[in-house]
GROMACS .gro file of C-alpha atoms in nm:
model
  247
    1UNK     CA    1   1.234  -1.093  -1.172
    2UNK     CA    2   0.964  -0.903  -1.366
    3UNK     CA    3   1.041  -0.865  -1.739
    4UNK     CA    4   0.967  -0.537  -1.912
    5UNK     CA    5   0.876  -0.525  -2.283
    6UNK     CA    6   0.871  -0.224  -2.511
    7UNK     CA    7   0.728  -0.194  -2.851
    8UNK     CA    8   0.747   0.136  -3.047
    9UNK     CA    9   0.844   0.171  -3.425
   10UNK     CA   10   0.985   0.518  -3.340
   11UNK     CA   11   1.340   0.401  -3.253
   12UNK     CA   12   1.445   0.734  -3.095
   13UNK     CA   13   1.142   0.742  -2.870
   14UNK     CA   14   1.177   0.378  -2.777
   15UNK     CA   15   1.543   0.408  -2.688
   16UNK     CA   16   1.475   0.719  -2.481
   17UNK     CA   17   1.206   0.535  -2.282
   18UNK     CA   18   1.432   0.225  -2.252
   19UNK     CA   19   1.706   0.448  -2.104
   20UNK     CA   20   1.466   0.604  -1.858
   21UNK     CA   21   1.354   0.273  -1.740
   22UNK     CA   22   1.706   0.132  -1.711
   23UNK     CA   23   1.814   0.422  -1.495
   24UNK     CA   24   1.504   0.405  -1.269
   25UNK     CA   25   1.557   0.031  -1.218
   26UNK     CA   26   1.922   0.074  -1.136
   27UNK     CA   27   1.872   0.365  -0.892
   28UNK     CA   28   1.573   0.211  -0.712
   29UNK     CA   29   1.705  -0.146  -0.730
   30UNK     CA   30   1.372  -0.280  -0.857
   31UNK     CA   31   1.352  -0.651  -0.932
   32UNK     CA   32   1.285  -0.586  -1.299
   33UNK     CA   33   1.484  -0.597  -1.627
   34UNK     CA   34   1.419  -0.517  -1.988
   35UNK     CA   35   1.391  -0.837  -2.180
   36UNK     CA   36   1.269  -0.704  -2.511
   37UNK     CA   37   1.278  -0.361  -2.689
   38UNK     CA   38   1.138  -0.404  -3.030
   39UNK     CA   39   1.017  -0.206  -3.322
   40UNK     CA   40   0.800  -0.475  -3.456
   41UNK     CA   41   0.502  -0.637  -3.267
   42UNK     CA   42   0.601  -0.989  -3.384
   43UNK     CA   43   0.942  -0.954  -3.208
   44UNK     CA   44   0.776  -0.863  -2.884
   45UNK     CA   45   0.519  -1.145  -2.902
   46UNK     CA   46   0.792  -1.398  -2.971
   47UNK     CA   47   0.982  -1.271  -2.669
   48UNK     CA   48   0.662  -1.287  -2.447
   49UNK     CA   49   0.571  -1.631  -2.567
   50UNK     CA   50   0.924  -1.752  -2.492
   51UNK     CA   51   0.871  -1.667  -2.120
   52UNK     CA   52   0.583  -1.917  -2.093
   53UNK     CA   53   0.324  -1.674  -1.973
   54UNK     CA   54   0.535  -1.537  -1.701
   55UNK     CA   55   0.400  -1.199  -1.582
   56UNK     CA   56   0.549  -0.898  -1.754
   57UNK     CA   57   0.514  -0.513  -1.790
   58UNK     CA   58   0.448  -0.389  -2.140
   59UNK     CA   59   0.503  -0.038  -2.275
   60UNK     CA   60   0.325  -0.023  -2.609
   61UNK     CA   61   0.301   0.246  -2.874
   62UNK     CA   62  -0.061   0.298  -2.993
   63UNK     CA   63   0.009   0.398  -3.345
   64UNK     CA   64   0.226   0.115  -3.468
   65UNK     CA   65   0.310   0.132  -3.843
   66UNK     CA   66   0.225  -0.236  -3.905
   67UNK     CA   67  -0.010  -0.403  -4.150
   68UNK     CA   68  -0.146  -0.633  -3.886
   69UNK     CA   69  -0.107  -0.483  -3.544
   70UNK     CA   70  -0.196  -0.159  -3.367
   71UNK     CA   71  -0.135  -0.114  -3.007
   72UNK     CA   72  -0.477  -0.228  -2.892
   73UNK     CA   73  -0.477  -0.548  -3.098
   74UNK     CA   74  -0.123  -0.613  -2.968
   75UNK     CA   75  -0.256  -0.562  -2.612
   76UNK     CA   76  -0.536  -0.821  -2.675
   77UNK     CA   77  -0.278  -1.079  -2.784
   78UNK     CA   78  -0.053  -1.001  -2.496
   79UNK     CA   79  -0.352  -1.059  -2.258
   80UNK     CA   80  -0.393  -1.407  -2.416
   81UNK     CA   81  -0.027  -1.494  -2.366
   82UNK     CA   82   0.008  -1.323  -2.021
   83UNK     CA   83  -0.330  -1.281  -1.849
   84UNK     CA   84  -0.168  -1.080  -1.557
   85UNK     CA   85   0.024  -0.842  -1.778
   86UNK     CA   86   0.056  -0.481  -1.683
   87UNK     CA   87  -0.019  -0.267  -1.988
   88UNK     CA   88   0.102   0.087  -2.037
   89UNK     CA   89   0.023   0.279  -2.354
   90UNK     CA   90   0.258   0.530  -2.512
   91UNK     CA   91   0.077   0.782  -2.731
   92UNK     CA   92   0.079   1.126  -2.885
   93UNK     CA   93  -0.281   1.175  -2.770
   94UNK     CA   94  -0.432   1.234  -2.430
   95UNK     CA   95  -0.771   1.064  -2.461
   96UNK     CA   96  -0.762   0.688  -2.519
   97UNK     CA   97  -0.986   0.535  -2.242
   98UNK     CA   98  -1.288   0.485  -2.472
   99UNK     CA   99  -1.080   0.281  -2.720
  100UNK     CA  100  -0.934   0.059  -2.448
  101UNK     CA  101  -1.286  -0.018  -2.334
  102UNK     CA  102  -1.374  -0.123  -2.684
  103UNK     CA  103  -1.099  -0.376  -2.676
  104UNK     CA  104  -1.183  -0.488  -2.320
  105UNK     CA  105  -0.836  -0.404  -2.205
  106UNK     CA  106  -0.737  -0.317  -1.849
  107UNK     CA  107  -0.470  -0.056  -1.881
  108UNK     CA  108  -0.248   0.058  -1.605
  109UNK     CA  109  -0.143   0.392  -1.734
  110UNK     CA  110  -0.119   0.613  -2.056
  111UNK     CA  111   0.206   0.805  -2.118
  112UNK     CA  112   0.194   1.101  -2.360
  113UNK     CA  113   0.490   1.157  -2.579
  114UNK     CA  114   0.570   1.508  -2.450
  115UNK     CA  115   0.956   1.541  -2.457
  116UNK     CA  116   0.949   1.790  -2.169
  117UNK     CA  117   0.774   1.549  -1.931
  118UNK     CA  118   0.851   1.206  -2.071
  119UNK     CA  119   1.115   1.113  -1.810
  120UNK     CA  120   0.890   1.219  -1.516
  121UNK     CA  121   0.588   1.040  -1.665
  122UNK     CA  122   0.780   0.708  -1.717
  123UNK     CA  123   0.950   0.723  -1.380
  124UNK     CA  124   0.629   0.789  -1.192
  125UNK     CA  125   0.450   0.510  -1.389
  126UNK     CA  126   0.727   0.259  -1.288
  127UNK     CA  127   0.708   0.371  -0.924
  128UNK     CA  128   0.329   0.312  -0.922
  129UNK     CA  129   0.379  -0.034  -1.086
  130UNK     CA  130   0.640  -0.126  -0.820
  131UNK     CA  131   0.402  -0.011  -0.539
  132UNK     CA  132   0.119  -0.221  -0.697
  133UNK     CA  133   0.337  -0.527  -0.709
  134UNK     CA  134   0.463  -0.485  -0.348
  135UNK     CA  135   0.104  -0.448  -0.237
  136UNK     CA  136   0.002  -0.771  -0.406
  137UNK     CA  137   0.270  -0.961  -0.223
  138UNK     CA  138   0.143  -0.859   0.126
  139UNK     CA  139  -0.058  -1.101   0.320
  140UNK     CA  140  -0.428  -1.000   0.280
  141UNK     CA  141  -0.477  -1.020   0.649
  142UNK     CA  142  -0.220  -0.736   0.690
  143UNK     CA  143  -0.422  -0.505   0.469
  144UNK     CA  144  -0.735  -0.297   0.571
  145UNK     CA  145  -0.965  -0.236   0.277
  146UNK     CA  146  -1.225   0.036   0.283
  147UNK     CA  147  -1.439   0.213   0.038
  148UNK     CA  148  -1.460   0.598   0.001
  149UNK     CA  149  -1.712   0.694  -0.256
  150UNK     CA  150  -1.647   0.484  -0.567
  151UNK     CA  151  -1.284   0.418  -0.461
  152UNK     CA  152  -1.146   0.122  -0.280
  153UNK     CA  153  -0.845   0.187  -0.068
  154UNK     CA  154  -0.590  -0.065   0.068
  155UNK     CA  155  -0.408   0.055   0.387
  156UNK     CA  156  -0.149  -0.167   0.564
  157UNK     CA  157  -0.268  -0.239   0.913
  158UNK     CA  158   0.069  -0.151   1.048
  159UNK     CA  159   0.016   0.215   0.932
  160UNK     CA  160  -0.300   0.263   1.119
  161UNK     CA  161  -0.281   0.448   1.452
  162UNK     CA  162  -0.643   0.442   1.554
  163UNK     CA  163  -1.003   0.456   1.449
  164UNK     CA  164  -1.239   0.728   1.585
  165UNK     CA  165  -1.611   0.790   1.555
  166UNK     CA  166  -1.682   1.060   1.294
  167UNK     CA  167  -1.918   1.351   1.335
  168UNK     CA  168  -2.129   1.212   1.055
  169UNK     CA  169  -2.359   0.934   1.185
  170UNK     CA  170  -2.247   0.578   1.093
  171UNK     CA  171  -1.905   0.700   0.979
  172UNK     CA  172  -1.557   0.632   1.119
  173UNK     CA  173  -1.228   0.825   1.084
  174UNK     CA  174  -0.919   0.618   1.029
  175UNK     CA  175  -0.596   0.788   1.126
  176UNK     CA  176  -0.244   0.715   1.008
  177UNK     CA  177   0.068   0.928   1.054
  178UNK     CA  178   0.006   1.095   0.722
  179UNK     CA  179  -0.367   1.097   0.658
  180UNK     CA  180  -0.721   1.084   0.792
  181UNK     CA  181  -0.993   0.893   0.601
  182UNK     CA  182  -1.362   0.911   0.653
  183UNK     CA  183  -1.560   0.601   0.559
  184UNK     CA  184  -1.893   0.426   0.633
  185UNK     CA  185  -1.867   0.185   0.928
  186UNK     CA  186  -1.891   0.137   1.307
  187UNK     CA  187  -1.631   0.083   1.583
  188UNK     CA  188  -1.827  -0.217   1.703
  189UNK     CA  189  -1.784  -0.389   1.356
  190UNK     CA  190  -1.421  -0.292   1.346
  191UNK     CA  191  -1.346  -0.417   1.697
  192UNK     CA  192  -1.488  -0.765   1.604
  193UNK     CA  193  -1.310  -0.768   1.268
  194UNK     CA  194  -0.966  -0.662   1.390
  195UNK     CA  195  -0.943  -0.867   1.707
  196UNK     CA  196  -0.660  -0.813   1.953
  197UNK     CA  197  -0.444  -0.591   1.731
  198UNK     CA  198  -0.674  -0.300   1.824
  199UNK     CA  199  -0.808  -0.207   2.171
  200UNK     CA  200  -1.143  -0.046   2.241
  201UNK     CA  201  -1.023   0.213   2.495
  202UNK     CA  202  -1.334   0.440   2.472
  203UNK     CA  203  -1.668   0.424   2.296
  204UNK     CA  204  -1.519   0.663   2.045
  205UNK     CA  205  -1.173   0.517   2.000
  206UNK     CA  206  -1.014   0.191   1.880
  207UNK     CA  207  -0.636   0.213   1.898
  208UNK     CA  208  -0.352   0.001   1.765
  209UNK     CA  209  -0.221  -0.183   2.069
  210UNK     CA  210   0.137  -0.185   1.941
  211UNK     CA  211   0.134   0.193   1.863
  212UNK     CA  212   0.046   0.314   2.210
  213UNK     CA  213   0.327   0.538   2.336
  214UNK     CA  214   0.207   0.671   2.665
  215UNK     CA  215  -0.092   0.600   2.905
  216UNK     CA  216  -0.206   0.859   3.157
  217UNK     CA  217  -0.484   0.696   3.356
  218UNK     CA  218  -0.524   0.994   3.585
  219UNK     CA  219  -0.616   1.218   3.293
  220UNK     CA  220  -0.799   0.941   3.106
  221UNK     CA  221  -0.583   0.989   2.811
  222UNK     CA  222  -0.330   0.794   2.597
  223UNK     CA  223  -0.095   0.882   2.315
  224UNK     CA  224  -0.061   0.698   1.997
  225UNK     CA  225   0.150   0.831   1.702
  226UNK     CA  226   0.182   1.150   1.912
  227UNK     CA  227  -0.194   1.205   1.924
  228UNK     CA  228  -0.424   1.188   2.227
  229UNK     CA  229  -0.718   0.949   2.255
  230UNK     CA  230  -0.966   0.935   2.532
  231UNK     CA  231  -0.980   0.640   2.779
  232UNK     CA  232  -1.296   0.539   2.952
  233UNK     CA  233  -1.343   0.339   3.275
  234UNK     CA  234  -1.395   0.028   3.069
  235UNK     CA  235  -1.100   0.119   2.853
  236UNK     CA  236  -0.872   0.122   3.152
  237UNK     CA  237  -0.975  -0.223   3.237
  238UNK     CA  238  -0.891  -0.337   2.877
  239UNK     CA  239  -0.543  -0.167   2.908
  240UNK     CA  240  -0.470  -0.328   3.241
  241UNK     CA  241  -0.562  -0.669   3.087
  242UNK     CA  242  -0.338  -0.598   2.796
  243UNK     CA  243  -0.046  -0.506   3.025
  244UNK     CA  244  -0.109  -0.829   3.220
  245UNK     CA  245  -0.103  -1.035   2.888
  246UNK     CA  246  -0.471  -1.132   2.914
  247UNK     CA  247  -0.580  -0.972   2.575
   0.00000   0.00000   0.00000
């Protein structure tokens, strides 16, 4: 179970955030619990140290009224105790990225103390953390990683319907039920990389073998995820070998 820690010297704000988190955990049945809700940084650090470096999620106020600690110094000390900690800062200000860089802190999210949007912001943050934790637990071999611009995306292989050559030279389109992603690559490289899970049924299509729903060899078409892909003469031979259990 992942422990959640809160530190905010504004008791009313802290208790409200605590209540939002507790409701979200209960409704979604997340494997999380609040192990410390403190107004003083020393209390939170004692609780974190007592867990022996076990990974935690930390919601920290930036402007702590403390002679020793502010939120960033506290984040540094938490990183020493818990190197894999997930840090979320709670603040009355919207721009904090530059200050976190100064302290060499990797911060998951910032939550602005806007009473009208606090519940939505905290809930969405916890959903995103849960999704990150779930992704980390997957076998890396079951994740397809690609780069689009400056962003790395991680897509479960089980969600991919097919790859298709893109109109842009040296680009590929990845199709899932809910999205289409354009990235730099080639079907030849993908075919070698993904092995028998995907079949090269046409020079322009590499399809997920277990997602094929219908094959029409007379029309040189097949359906995967409700979408049509072309089948070449060589692709027909690949499909026949697959049906015969040879690939």
